[in-house]
Coordinates of N, CA and C in Angstrom, one line a residue:
X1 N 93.2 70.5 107.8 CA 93.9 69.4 108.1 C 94.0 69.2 109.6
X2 N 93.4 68.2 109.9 CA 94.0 67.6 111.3 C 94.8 67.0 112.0
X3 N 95.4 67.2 113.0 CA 96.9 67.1 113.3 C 97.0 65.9 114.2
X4 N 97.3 65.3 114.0 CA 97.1 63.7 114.8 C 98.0 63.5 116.0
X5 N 98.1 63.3 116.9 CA 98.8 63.1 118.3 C 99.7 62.0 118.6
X6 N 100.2 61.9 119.5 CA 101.0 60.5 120.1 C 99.7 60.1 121.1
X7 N 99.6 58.5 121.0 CA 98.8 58.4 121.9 C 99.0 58.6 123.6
X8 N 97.9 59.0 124.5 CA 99.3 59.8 125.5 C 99.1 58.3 126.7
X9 N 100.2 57.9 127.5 CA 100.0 56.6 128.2 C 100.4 57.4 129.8
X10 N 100.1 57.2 130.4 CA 100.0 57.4 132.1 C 100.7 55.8 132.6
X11 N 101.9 56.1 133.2 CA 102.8 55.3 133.6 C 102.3 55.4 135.4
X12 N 102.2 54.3 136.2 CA 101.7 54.5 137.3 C 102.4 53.5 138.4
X13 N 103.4 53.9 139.0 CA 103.8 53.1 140.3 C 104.2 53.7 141.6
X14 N 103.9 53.0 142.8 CA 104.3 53.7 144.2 C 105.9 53.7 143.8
X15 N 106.5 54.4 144.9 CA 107.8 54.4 145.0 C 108.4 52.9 145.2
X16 N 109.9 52.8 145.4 CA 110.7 52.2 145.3 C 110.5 50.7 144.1
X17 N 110.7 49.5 144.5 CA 110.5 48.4 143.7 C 109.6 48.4 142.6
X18 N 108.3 49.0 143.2 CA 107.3 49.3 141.4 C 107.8 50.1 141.1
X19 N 108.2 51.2 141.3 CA 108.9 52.1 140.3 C 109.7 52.1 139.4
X20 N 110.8 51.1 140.1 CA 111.6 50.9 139.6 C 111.3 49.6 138.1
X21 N 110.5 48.9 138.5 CA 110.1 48.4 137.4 C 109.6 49.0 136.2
X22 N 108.5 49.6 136.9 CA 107.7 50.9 135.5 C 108.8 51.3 134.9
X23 N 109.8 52.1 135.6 CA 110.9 52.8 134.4 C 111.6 51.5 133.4
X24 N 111.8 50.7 134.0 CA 112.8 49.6 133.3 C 111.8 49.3 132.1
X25 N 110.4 49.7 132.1 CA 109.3 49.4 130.8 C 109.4 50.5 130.2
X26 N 110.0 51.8 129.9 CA 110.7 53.0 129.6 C 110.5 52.8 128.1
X27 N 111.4 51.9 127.6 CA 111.5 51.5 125.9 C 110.3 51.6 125.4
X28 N 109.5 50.5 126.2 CA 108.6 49.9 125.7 C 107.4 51.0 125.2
X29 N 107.6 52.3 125.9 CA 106.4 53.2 125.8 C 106.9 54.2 124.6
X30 N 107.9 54.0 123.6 CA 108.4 54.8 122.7 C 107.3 54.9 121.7
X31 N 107.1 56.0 121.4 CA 106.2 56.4 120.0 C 104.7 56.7 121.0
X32 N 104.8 56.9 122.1 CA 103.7 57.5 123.2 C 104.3 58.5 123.5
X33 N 103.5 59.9 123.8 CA 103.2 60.9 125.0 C 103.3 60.4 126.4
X34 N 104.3 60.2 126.8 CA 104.6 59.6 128.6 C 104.4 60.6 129.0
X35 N 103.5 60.3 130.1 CA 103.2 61.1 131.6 C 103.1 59.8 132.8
X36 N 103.8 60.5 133.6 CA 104.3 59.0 135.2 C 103.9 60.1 136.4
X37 N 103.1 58.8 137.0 CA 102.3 59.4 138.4 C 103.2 58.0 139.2
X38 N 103.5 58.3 140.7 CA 104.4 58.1 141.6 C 103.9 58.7 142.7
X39 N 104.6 58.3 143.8 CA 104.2 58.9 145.5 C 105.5 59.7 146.1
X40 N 106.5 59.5 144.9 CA 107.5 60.2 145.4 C 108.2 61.1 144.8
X41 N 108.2 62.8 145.2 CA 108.8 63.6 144.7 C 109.4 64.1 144.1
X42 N 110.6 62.6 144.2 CA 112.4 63.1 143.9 C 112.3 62.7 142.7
X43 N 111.1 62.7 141.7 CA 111.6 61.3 140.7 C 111.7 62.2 139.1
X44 N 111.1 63.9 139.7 CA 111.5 64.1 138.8 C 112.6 64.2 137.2
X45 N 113.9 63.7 137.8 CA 115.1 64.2 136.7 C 115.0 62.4 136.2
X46 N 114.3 61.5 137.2 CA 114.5 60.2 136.0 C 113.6 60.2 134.9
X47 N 112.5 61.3 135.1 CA 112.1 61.0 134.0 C 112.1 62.4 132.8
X48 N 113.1 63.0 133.2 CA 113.8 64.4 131.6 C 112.3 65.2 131.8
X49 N 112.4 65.4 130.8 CA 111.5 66.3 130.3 C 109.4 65.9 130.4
X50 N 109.2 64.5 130.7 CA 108.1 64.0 130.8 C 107.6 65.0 132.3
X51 N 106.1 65.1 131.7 CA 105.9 65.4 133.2 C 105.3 64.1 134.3
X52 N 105.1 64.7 135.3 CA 105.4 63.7 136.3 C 104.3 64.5 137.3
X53 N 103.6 63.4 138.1 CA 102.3 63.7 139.3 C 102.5 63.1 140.5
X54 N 102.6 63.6 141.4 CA 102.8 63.1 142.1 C 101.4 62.9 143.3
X55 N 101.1 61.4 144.1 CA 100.2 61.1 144.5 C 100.7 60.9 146.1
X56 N 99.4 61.0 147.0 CA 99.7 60.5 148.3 C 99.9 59.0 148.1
X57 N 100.8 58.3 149.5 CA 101.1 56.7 148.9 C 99.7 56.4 150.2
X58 N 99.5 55.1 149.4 CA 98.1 54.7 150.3 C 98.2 53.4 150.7
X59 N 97.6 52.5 151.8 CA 97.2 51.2 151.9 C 96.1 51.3 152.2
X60 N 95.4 49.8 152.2 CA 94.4 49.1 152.7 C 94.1 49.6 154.2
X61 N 95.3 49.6 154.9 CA 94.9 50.0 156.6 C 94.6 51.4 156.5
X62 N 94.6 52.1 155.7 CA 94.5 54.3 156.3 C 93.5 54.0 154.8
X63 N 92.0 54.2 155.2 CA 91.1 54.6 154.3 C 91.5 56.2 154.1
X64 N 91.6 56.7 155.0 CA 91.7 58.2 154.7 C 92.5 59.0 153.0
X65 N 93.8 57.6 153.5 CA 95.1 58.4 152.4 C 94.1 57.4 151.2
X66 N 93.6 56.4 151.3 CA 93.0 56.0 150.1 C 92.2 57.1 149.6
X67 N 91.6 57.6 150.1 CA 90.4 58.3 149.6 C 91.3 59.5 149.1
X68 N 92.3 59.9 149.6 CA 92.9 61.1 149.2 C 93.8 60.8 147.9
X69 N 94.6 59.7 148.0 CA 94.7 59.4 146.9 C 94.0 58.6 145.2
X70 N 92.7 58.4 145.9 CA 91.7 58.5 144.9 C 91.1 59.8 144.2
X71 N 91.5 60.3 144.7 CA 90.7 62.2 144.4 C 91.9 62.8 143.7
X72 N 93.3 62.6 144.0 CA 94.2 63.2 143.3 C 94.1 62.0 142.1
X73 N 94.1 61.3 142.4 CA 94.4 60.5 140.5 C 93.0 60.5 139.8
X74 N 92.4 61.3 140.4 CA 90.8 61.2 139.2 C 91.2 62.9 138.6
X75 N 91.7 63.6 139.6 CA 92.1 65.2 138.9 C 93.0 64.7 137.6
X76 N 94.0 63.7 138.1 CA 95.2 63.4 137.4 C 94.6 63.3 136.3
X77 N 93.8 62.0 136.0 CA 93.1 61.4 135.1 C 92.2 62.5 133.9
X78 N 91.3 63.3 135.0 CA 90.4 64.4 134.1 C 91.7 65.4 133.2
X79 N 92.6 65.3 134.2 CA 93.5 66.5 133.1 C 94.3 66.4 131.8
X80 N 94.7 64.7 132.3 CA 96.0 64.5 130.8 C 95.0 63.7 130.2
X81 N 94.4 62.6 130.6 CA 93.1 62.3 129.4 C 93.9 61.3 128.9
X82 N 94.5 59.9 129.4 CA 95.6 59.2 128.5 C 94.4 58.1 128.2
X83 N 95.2 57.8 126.9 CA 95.0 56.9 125.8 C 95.1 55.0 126.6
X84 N 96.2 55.1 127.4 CA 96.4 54.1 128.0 C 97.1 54.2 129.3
X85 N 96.5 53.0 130.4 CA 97.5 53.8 131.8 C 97.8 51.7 131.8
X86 N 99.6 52.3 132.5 CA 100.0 51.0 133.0 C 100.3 51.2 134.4
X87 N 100.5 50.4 134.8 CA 100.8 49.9 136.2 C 101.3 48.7 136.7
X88 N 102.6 48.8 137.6 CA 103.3 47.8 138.5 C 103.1 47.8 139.7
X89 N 102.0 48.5 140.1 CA 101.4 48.6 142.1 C 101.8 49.9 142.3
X90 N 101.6 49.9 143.3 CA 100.4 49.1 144.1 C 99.4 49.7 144.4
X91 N 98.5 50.3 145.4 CA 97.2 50.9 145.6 C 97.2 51.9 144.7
X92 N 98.2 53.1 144.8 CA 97.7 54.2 143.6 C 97.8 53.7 142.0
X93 N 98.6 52.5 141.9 CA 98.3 52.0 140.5 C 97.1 51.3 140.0
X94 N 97.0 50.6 141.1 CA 95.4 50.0 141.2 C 94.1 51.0 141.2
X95 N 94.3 52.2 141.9 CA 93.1 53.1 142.2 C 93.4 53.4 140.8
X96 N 94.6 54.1 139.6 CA 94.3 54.5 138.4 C 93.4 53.6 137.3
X97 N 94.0 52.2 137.8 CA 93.8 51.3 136.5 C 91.8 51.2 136.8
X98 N 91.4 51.5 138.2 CA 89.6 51.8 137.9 C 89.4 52.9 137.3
X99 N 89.6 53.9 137.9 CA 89.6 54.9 137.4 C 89.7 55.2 136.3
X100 N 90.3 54.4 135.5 CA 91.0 55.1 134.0 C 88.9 54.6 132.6
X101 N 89.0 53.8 133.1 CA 87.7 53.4 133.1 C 86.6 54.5 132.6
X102 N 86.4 54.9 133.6 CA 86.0 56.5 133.4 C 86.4 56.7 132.0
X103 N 87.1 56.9 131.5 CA 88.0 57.6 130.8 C 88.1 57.3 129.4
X104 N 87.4 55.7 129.1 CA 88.0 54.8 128.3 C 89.3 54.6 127.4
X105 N 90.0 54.1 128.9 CA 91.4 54.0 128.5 C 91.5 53.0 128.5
X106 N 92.0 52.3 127.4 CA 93.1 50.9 127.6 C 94.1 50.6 129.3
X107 N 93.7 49.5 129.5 CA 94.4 49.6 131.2 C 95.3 48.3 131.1
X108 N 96.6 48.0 131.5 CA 97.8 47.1 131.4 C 98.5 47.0 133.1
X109 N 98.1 45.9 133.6 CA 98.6 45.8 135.0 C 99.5 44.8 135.1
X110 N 100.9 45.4 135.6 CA 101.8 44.4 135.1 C 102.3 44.0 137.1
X111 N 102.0 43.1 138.0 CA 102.3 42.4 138.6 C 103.7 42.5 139.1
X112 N 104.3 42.7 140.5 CA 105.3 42.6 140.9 C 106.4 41.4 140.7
X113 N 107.7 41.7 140.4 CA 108.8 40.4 140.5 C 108.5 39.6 141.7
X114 N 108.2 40.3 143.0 CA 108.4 39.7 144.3 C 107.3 38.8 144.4
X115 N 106.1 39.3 143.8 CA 105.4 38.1 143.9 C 105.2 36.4 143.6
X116 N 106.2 35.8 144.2 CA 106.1 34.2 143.8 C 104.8 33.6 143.4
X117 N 104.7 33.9 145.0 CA 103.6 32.2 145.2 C 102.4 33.3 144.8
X118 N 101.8 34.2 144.4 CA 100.6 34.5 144.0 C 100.7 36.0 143.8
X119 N 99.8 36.5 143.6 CA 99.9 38.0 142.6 C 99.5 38.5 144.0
X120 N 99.8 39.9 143.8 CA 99.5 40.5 145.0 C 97.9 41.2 145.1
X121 N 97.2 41.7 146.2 CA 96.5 41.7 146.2 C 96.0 43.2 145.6
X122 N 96.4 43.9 145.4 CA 96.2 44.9 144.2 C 96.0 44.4 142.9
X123 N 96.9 43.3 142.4 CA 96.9 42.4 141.0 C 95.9 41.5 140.9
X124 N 95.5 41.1 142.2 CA 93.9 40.3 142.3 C 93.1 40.9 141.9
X125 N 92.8 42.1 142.5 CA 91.6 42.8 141.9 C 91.9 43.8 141.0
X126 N 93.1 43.5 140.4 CA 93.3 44.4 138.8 C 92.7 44.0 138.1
X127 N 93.3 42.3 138.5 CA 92.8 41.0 136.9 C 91.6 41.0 136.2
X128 N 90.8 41.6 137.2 CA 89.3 41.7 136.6 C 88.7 42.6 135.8
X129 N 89.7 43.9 136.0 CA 89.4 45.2 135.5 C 90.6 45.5 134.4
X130 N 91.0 45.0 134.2 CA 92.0 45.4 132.9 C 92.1 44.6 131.7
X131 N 92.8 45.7 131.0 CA 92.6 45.1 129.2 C 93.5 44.0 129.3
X132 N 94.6 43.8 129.9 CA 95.7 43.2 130.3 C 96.6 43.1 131.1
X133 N 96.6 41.7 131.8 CA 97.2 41.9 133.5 C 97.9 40.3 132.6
X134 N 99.4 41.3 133.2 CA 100.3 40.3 133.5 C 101.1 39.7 134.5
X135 N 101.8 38.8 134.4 CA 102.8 38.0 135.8 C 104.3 38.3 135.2
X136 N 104.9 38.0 136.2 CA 106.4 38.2 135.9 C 106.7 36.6 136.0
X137 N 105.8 35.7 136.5 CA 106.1 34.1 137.1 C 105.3 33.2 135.9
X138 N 106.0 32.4 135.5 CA 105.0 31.8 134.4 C 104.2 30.5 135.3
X139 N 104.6 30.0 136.3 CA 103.3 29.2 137.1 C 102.6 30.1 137.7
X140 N 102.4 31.5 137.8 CA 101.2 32.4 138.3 C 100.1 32.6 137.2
X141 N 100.6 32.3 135.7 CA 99.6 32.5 134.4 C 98.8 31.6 134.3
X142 N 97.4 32.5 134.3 CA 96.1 31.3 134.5 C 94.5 32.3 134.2
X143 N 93.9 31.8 133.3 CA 93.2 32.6 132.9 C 93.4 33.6 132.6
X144 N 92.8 34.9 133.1 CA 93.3 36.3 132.4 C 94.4 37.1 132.8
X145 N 95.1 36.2 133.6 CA 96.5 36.4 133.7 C 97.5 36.0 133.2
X146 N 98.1 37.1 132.5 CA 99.6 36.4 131.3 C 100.5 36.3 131.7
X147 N 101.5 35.1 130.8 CA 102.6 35.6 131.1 C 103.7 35.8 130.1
X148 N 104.2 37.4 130.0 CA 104.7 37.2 128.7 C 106.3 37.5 128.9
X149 N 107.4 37.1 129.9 CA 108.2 37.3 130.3 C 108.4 38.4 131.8
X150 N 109.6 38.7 132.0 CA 110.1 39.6 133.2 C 110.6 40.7 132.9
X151 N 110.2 41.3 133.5 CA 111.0 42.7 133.8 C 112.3 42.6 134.6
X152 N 112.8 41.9 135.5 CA 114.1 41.8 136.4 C 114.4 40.5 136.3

């Protein structure tokens, strides 16, 4: 008899404001194996007993910490092997949601509150690469960008 699993989802945001979003999607990942990758440390006790990875935080201007944070979330990636990865930003969410690829994972890029007047430039080039990219703004939904309400 074989023993069937939870499917496992990889939760993915930089610190502060995406973070804080990803958790607030918390419910939503019930009846999954959660594992949450972050840039910051401290975050272990928000999330109990889940484990938690922690990544270098990266931008556009320091190729270096990109590249370094590209190589820690491909380890990430080769180890837990998730079923599905989400993301609220920014670069290390974006570097997972390619990555996950690799992998054939289901990929869910869910777009910042802050962004009004247009998706941020991590969510630009998510839109193309994921099973599902959404807005938090319903005049930002437009082609393969949804909108299926807010997180805040």
């Amino acid at each position: 008899m074989r023993m069937s699993r939870k499917p496992r989802l990889l939760a993915v945001a930089s610190s502060g404001g995406h973070w804080v979003q990803l958790r607030r999607l918390a419910p939503a990942f019930e009846g999954h194996e959660v594992v949450w990758m972050t840039t910051d440390s401290g975050r272990q006790q928000e999330v109990g007993g889940d484990r938690l990875y922690v990544v270098k935080d990266a931008s556009r201007e320091d190729k270096r910490a990109v590249a370094q944070c590209a190589l820690q979330t491909l380890r990430i990636l080769i180890f837990v092997r998730p079923d599905v990865v989400v993301s609220t930003g920014a670069a290390p969410g974006y570097l997972a949601i390619r990555l996950a690829g690799l992998f054939g994972a289901r990929t869910i890029w869910l777009d910042s509150v802050a962004n009004v007047e247009m998706l941020s430039l991590s969510g630009r080039m998510a839109s193309t690469r994921v099973d599902l990219c959404l807005t938090q703004w319903p005049h930002l939904a437009d082609g393969p960008i949804q909108y299926l309400g807010a997180v805040l």
